[in-house]
PDB file of C-alpha atoms in Angstrom:
ATOM      1  CA  MET A   1     -12.814 -12.632  -0.855  1.00  0.00           C
ATOM      2  CA  ALA A   2     -12.778 -16.410  -0.508  1.00  0.00           C
ATOM      3  CA  ASP A   3      -9.880 -16.859  -2.960  1.00  0.00           C
ATOM      4  CA  ARG A   4      -7.735 -14.164  -1.364  1.00  0.00           C
ATOM      5  CA  THR A   5      -4.830 -14.990   0.903  1.00  0.00           C
ATOM      6  CA  PRO A   6      -4.571 -13.563   4.427  1.00  0.00           C
ATOM      7  CA  ALA A   7      -1.938 -11.111   3.139  1.00  0.00           C
ATOM      8  CA  GLN A   8      -4.236  -9.924   0.352  1.00  0.00           C
ATOM      9  CA  VAL A   9      -7.150  -9.443   2.751  1.00  0.00           C
ATOM     10  CA  TYR A  10      -4.811  -7.597   5.119  1.00  0.00           C
ATOM     11  CA  ALA A  11      -3.577  -5.298   2.333  1.00  0.00           C
ATOM     12  CA  LEU A  12      -7.127  -4.587   1.200  1.00  0.00           C
ATOM     13  CA  LEU A  13      -8.544  -3.850   4.659  1.00  0.00           C
ATOM     14  CA  VAL A  14      -5.541  -1.894   5.923  1.00  0.00           C
ATOM     15  CA  GLY A  15      -5.418  -0.006   2.632  1.00  0.00           C
ATOM     16  CA  LEU A  16      -9.055   1.032   2.881  1.00  0.00           C
ATOM     17  CA  ALA A  17      -8.736   1.984   6.554  1.00  0.00           C
ATOM     18  CA  LEU A  18      -5.550   4.027   6.141  1.00  0.00           C
ATOM     19  CA  LEU A  19      -6.706   5.739   2.966  1.00  0.00           C
ATOM     20  CA  ALA A  20     -10.051   6.670   4.521  1.00  0.00           C
ATOM     21  CA  GLY A  21      -8.391   7.760   7.764  1.00  0.00           C
ATOM     22  CA  GLY A  22      -5.834   9.876   5.929  1.00  0.00           C
ATOM     23  CA  VAL A  23      -8.479  11.662   3.877  1.00  0.00           C
ATOM     24  CA  LEU A  24     -10.713  12.115   6.925  1.00  0.00           C
ATOM     25  CA  GLY A  25      -7.738  13.497   8.839  1.00  0.00           C
ATOM     26  CA  PHE A  26      -7.522  16.483   6.489  1.00  0.00           C
ATOM     27  CA  PHE A  27     -10.976  17.554   7.683  1.00  0.00           C
ATOM     28  CA  TYR A  28      -9.418  17.884  11.139  1.00  0.00           C
ATOM     29  CA  SER A  29      -5.888  19.124  10.464  1.00  0.00           C
ATOM     30  CA  ALA A  30      -4.101  20.275   7.335  1.00  0.00           C
ATOM     31  CA  SER A  31      -1.121  21.811   9.122  1.00  0.00           C
ATOM     32  CA  PHE A  32       2.386  20.924   7.981  1.00  0.00           C
ATOM     33  CA  ALA A  33       3.945  22.702  10.982  1.00  0.00           C
ATOM     34  CA  THR A  34       6.849  20.867  12.629  1.00  0.00           C
ATOM     35  CA  GLY A  35       8.840  20.885  15.862  1.00  0.00           C
ATOM     36  CA  ASP A  36       7.572  23.201  18.593  1.00  0.00           C
ATOM     37  CA  ALA A  37       4.992  24.696  16.207  1.00  0.00           C
ATOM     38  CA  ILE A  38       3.433  21.296  15.473  1.00  0.00           C
ATOM     39  CA  GLU A  39      -0.341  21.294  15.448  1.00  0.00           C
ATOM     40  CA  ARG A  40      -2.513  18.281  16.113  1.00  0.00           C
ATOM     41  CA  GLU A  41      -6.168  17.427  16.047  1.00  0.00           C
ATOM     42  CA  ALA A  42      -7.865  14.228  17.143  1.00  0.00           C
ATOM     43  CA  VAL A  43      -9.817  12.434  14.411  1.00  0.00           C
ATOM     44  CA  LEU A  44     -13.160  11.433  15.907  1.00  0.00           C
ATOM     45  CA  GLY A  45     -11.698  12.571  19.228  1.00  0.00           C
ATOM     46  CA  ILE A  46      -9.337   9.577  19.258  1.00  0.00           C
ATOM     47  CA  LEU A  47      -6.305   9.598  16.928  1.00  0.00           C
ATOM     48  CA  ASP A  48      -3.877  12.542  16.840  1.00  0.00           C
ATOM     49  CA  VAL A  49      -3.112  13.691  13.301  1.00  0.00           C
ATOM     50  CA  ASN A  50      -1.637  16.506  11.279  1.00  0.00           C
ATOM     51  CA  ALA A  51      -1.031  16.854   7.546  1.00  0.00           C
ATOM     52  CA  TRP A  52       2.208  14.812   7.662  1.00  0.00           C
ATOM     53  CA  HIS A  53       0.425  11.975   9.458  1.00  0.00           C
ATOM     54  CA  ASN A  54      -2.423  12.143   6.919  1.00  0.00           C
ATOM     55  CA  ILE A  55      -0.004  11.990   3.967  1.00  0.00           C
ATOM     56  CA  VAL A  56       1.702   8.904   5.430  1.00  0.00           C
ATOM     57  CA  HIS A  57      -1.663   7.172   5.903  1.00  0.00           C
ATOM     58  CA  ILE A  58      -2.898   8.082   2.409  1.00  0.00           C
ATOM     59  CA  THR A  59       0.343   6.922   0.783  1.00  0.00           C
ATOM     60  CA  THR A  60       0.490   3.690   2.773  1.00  0.00           C
ATOM     61  CA  GLY A  61      -3.189   3.012   2.119  1.00  0.00           C
ATOM     62  CA  ALA A  62      -2.813   3.588  -1.618  1.00  0.00           C
ATOM     63  CA  VAL A  63       0.204   1.278  -1.831  1.00  0.00           C
ATOM     64  CA  ALA A  64      -1.691  -1.374   0.131  1.00  0.00           C
ATOM     65  CA  LEU A  65      -4.602  -1.230  -2.294  1.00  0.00           C
ATOM     66  CA  VAL A  66      -2.263  -1.493  -5.282  1.00  0.00           C
ATOM     67  CA  VAL A  67      -0.551  -4.632  -3.932  1.00  0.00           C
ATOM     68  CA  ALA A  68      -3.734  -6.292  -2.629  1.00  0.00           C
ATOM     69  CA  GLY A  69      -4.276  -8.080  -5.931  1.00  0.00           C
ATOM     70  CA  SER A  70      -0.872  -9.758  -6.022  1.00  0.00           C
ATOM     71  CA  TYR A  71      -0.139 -12.960  -4.128  1.00  0.00           C
ATOM     72  CA  SER A  72       3.588 -12.471  -3.540  1.00  0.00           C
ATOM     73  CA  THR A  73       3.637  -8.667  -3.361  1.00  0.00           C
ATOM     74  CA  SER A  74       0.859  -8.551  -0.772  1.00  0.00           C
ATOM     75  CA  ARG A  75       2.761 -11.093   1.331  1.00  0.00           C
ATOM     76  CA  SER A  76       5.965  -9.024   1.162  1.00  0.00           C
ATOM     77  CA  PHE A  77       3.950  -5.879   1.872  1.00  0.00           C
ATOM     78  CA  ALA A  78       2.370  -7.455   4.976  1.00  0.00           C
ATOM     79  CA  LEU A  79       5.835  -8.288   6.316  1.00  0.00           C
ATOM     80  CA  ALA A  80       7.304  -4.871   5.480  1.00  0.00           C
ATOM     81  CA  LEU A  81       4.370  -2.854   6.808  1.00  0.00           C
ATOM     82  CA  GLY A  82       4.190  -5.069   9.884  1.00  0.00           C
ATOM     83  CA  ALA A  83       7.864  -4.442  10.632  1.00  0.00           C
ATOM     84  CA  VAL A  84       7.710  -0.700   9.920  1.00  0.00           C
ATOM     85  CA  TYR A  85       4.555  -0.143  11.948  1.00  0.00           C
ATOM     86  CA  MET A  86       6.013  -2.196  14.812  1.00  0.00           C
ATOM     87  CA  LEU A  87       8.950   0.212  14.823  1.00  0.00           C
ATOM     88  CA  VAL A  88       6.577   3.192  14.646  1.00  0.00           C
ATOM     89  CA  ALA A  89       4.564   1.812  17.580  1.00  0.00           C
ATOM     90  CA  VAL A  90       7.685   1.223  19.683  1.00  0.00           C
ATOM     91  CA  ILE A  91       8.987   4.722  18.906  1.00  0.00           C
ATOM     92  CA  GLY A  92       5.545   6.174  19.631  1.00  0.00           C
ATOM     93  CA  PHE A  93       5.355   4.476  23.027  1.00  0.00           C
ATOM     94  CA  ALA A  94       8.936   5.622  23.725  1.00  0.00           C
ATOM     95  CA  VAL A  95       8.323   9.304  22.907  1.00  0.00           C
ATOM     96  CA  GLY A  96       5.165   9.275  24.978  1.00  0.00           C
ATOM     97  CA  ASP A  97       1.540  10.283  24.795  1.00  0.00           C
ATOM     98  CA  GLY A  98       0.944  13.645  23.160  1.00  0.00           C
ATOM     99  CA  GLU A  99       4.422  13.913  21.643  1.00  0.00           C
ATOM    100  CA  ALA A 100       5.569  13.795  18.015  1.00  0.00           C
ATOM    101  CA  ILE A 101       7.723  11.280  16.170  1.00  0.00           C
ATOM    102  CA  ALA A 102      10.745  13.086  14.681  1.00  0.00           C
ATOM    103  CA  GLY A 103       9.004  16.402  15.328  1.00  0.00           C
ATOM    104  CA  LEU A 104       6.659  15.655  12.416  1.00  0.00           C
ATOM    105  CA  MET A 105       3.884  13.255  13.327  1.00  0.00           C
ATOM    106  CA  PRO A 106       1.905  13.665  16.528  1.00  0.00           C
ATOM    107  CA  VAL A 107       1.008  10.467  18.348  1.00  0.00           C
ATOM    108  CA  ASN A 108      -0.979   9.527  21.394  1.00  0.00           C
ATOM    109  CA  THR A 109      -1.550   6.207  23.128  1.00  0.00           C
ATOM    110  CA  GLU A 110      -4.477   5.400  20.843  1.00  0.00           C
ATOM    111  CA  ASP A 111      -2.303   6.000  17.750  1.00  0.00           C
ATOM    112  CA  ASN A 112       0.377   3.741  19.180  1.00  0.00           C
ATOM    113  CA  VAL A 113      -2.106   0.944  19.884  1.00  0.00           C
ATOM    114  CA  PHE A 114      -3.534   1.340  16.354  1.00  0.00           C
ATOM    115  CA  HIS A 115      -0.024   1.137  14.871  1.00  0.00           C
ATOM    116  CA  LEU A 116       0.702  -1.933  17.011  1.00  0.00           C
ATOM    117  CA  LEU A 117      -2.490  -3.643  15.786  1.00  0.00           C
ATOM    118  CA  ILE A 118      -1.559  -2.912  12.157  1.00  0.00           C
ATOM    119  CA  ALA A 119       1.924  -4.321  12.827  1.00  0.00           C
ATOM    120  CA  VAL A 120       0.823  -7.519  14.550  1.00  0.00           C
ATOM    121  CA  SER A 121      -1.937  -8.220  12.018  1.00  0.00           C
ATOM    122  CA  GLY A 122       0.536  -7.651   9.160  1.00  0.00           C
ATOM    123  CA  LEU A 123       3.048 -10.054  10.637  1.00  0.00           C
ATOM    124  CA  LEU A 124       0.301 -12.627  11.232  1.00  0.00           C
ATOM    125  CA  ALA A 125      -1.005 -12.207   7.656  1.00  0.00           C
ATOM    126  CA  TYR A 126       2.531 -12.726   6.365  1.00  0.00           C
ATOM    127  CA  ALA A 127       2.973 -15.862   8.479  1.00  0.00           C
ATOM    128  CA  ALA A 128      -0.435 -17.230   7.447  1.00  0.00           C
ATOM    129  CA  THR A 129       0.260 -16.813   3.720  1.00  0.00           C
ATOM    130  CA  PRO A 130       2.474 -19.553   2.237  1.00  0.00           C
ATOM    131  CA  ALA A 131       5.519 -18.366   0.285  1.00  0.00           C
ATOM    132  CA  THR A 132       4.193 -20.011  -2.861  1.00  0.00           C
ATOM    133  CA  PRO A 133       0.572 -20.457  -3.861  1.00  0.00           C
ATOM    134  CA  ALA A 134      -0.985 -23.880  -3.530  1.00  0.00           C
ATOM    135  CA  PRO A 135      -1.130 -25.645  -6.872  1.00  0.00           C
ATOM    136  CA  THR A 136      -4.521 -25.631  -8.499  1.00  0.00           C
ATOM    137  CA  THR A 137      -6.010 -28.925  -9.498  1.00  0.00           C
ATOM    138  CA  VAL A 138      -7.789 -29.104 -12.804  1.00  0.00           C
ATOM    139  CA  VAL A 139     -10.292 -31.889 -13.125  1.00  0.00           C
ATOM    140  CA  PRO A 140     -10.657 -32.990 -16.750  1.00  0.00           C
ATOM    141  CA  SER A 141     -14.178 -32.822 -18.050  1.00  0.00           C
ATOM    142  CA  THR A 142     -15.725 -35.932 -19.485  1.00  0.00           C
TER     143      THR A 142
END
């Protein structure tokens, strides 16, 4: 991973974590119920999930893994995911512990902190990755 940019490392690690968490979440809750009928289970007793939440994590994780190999796309992804997850964290804190975002995705304080960490690390990875790659120097052989 030495030749990877911060944005590429971010995309790879976040992709693996979200994909694994989304799949694991289906072992806890596969309910697509919404609104007042929403069901939630806590993965490992920590993060509230339901099937909608799992689908979002699987999709986001898969996209992250796809873009992890690209310099510019991983940088754009880090910015976009950082911004989106910042919004999700703010909305999650606003709706409160044990509530659901848009009546679809249950969240608790731990979810909100997790989303905030993904957001901040994405924005930092974006900032730490130059807009254009550093030129490579080729030393002629003698």
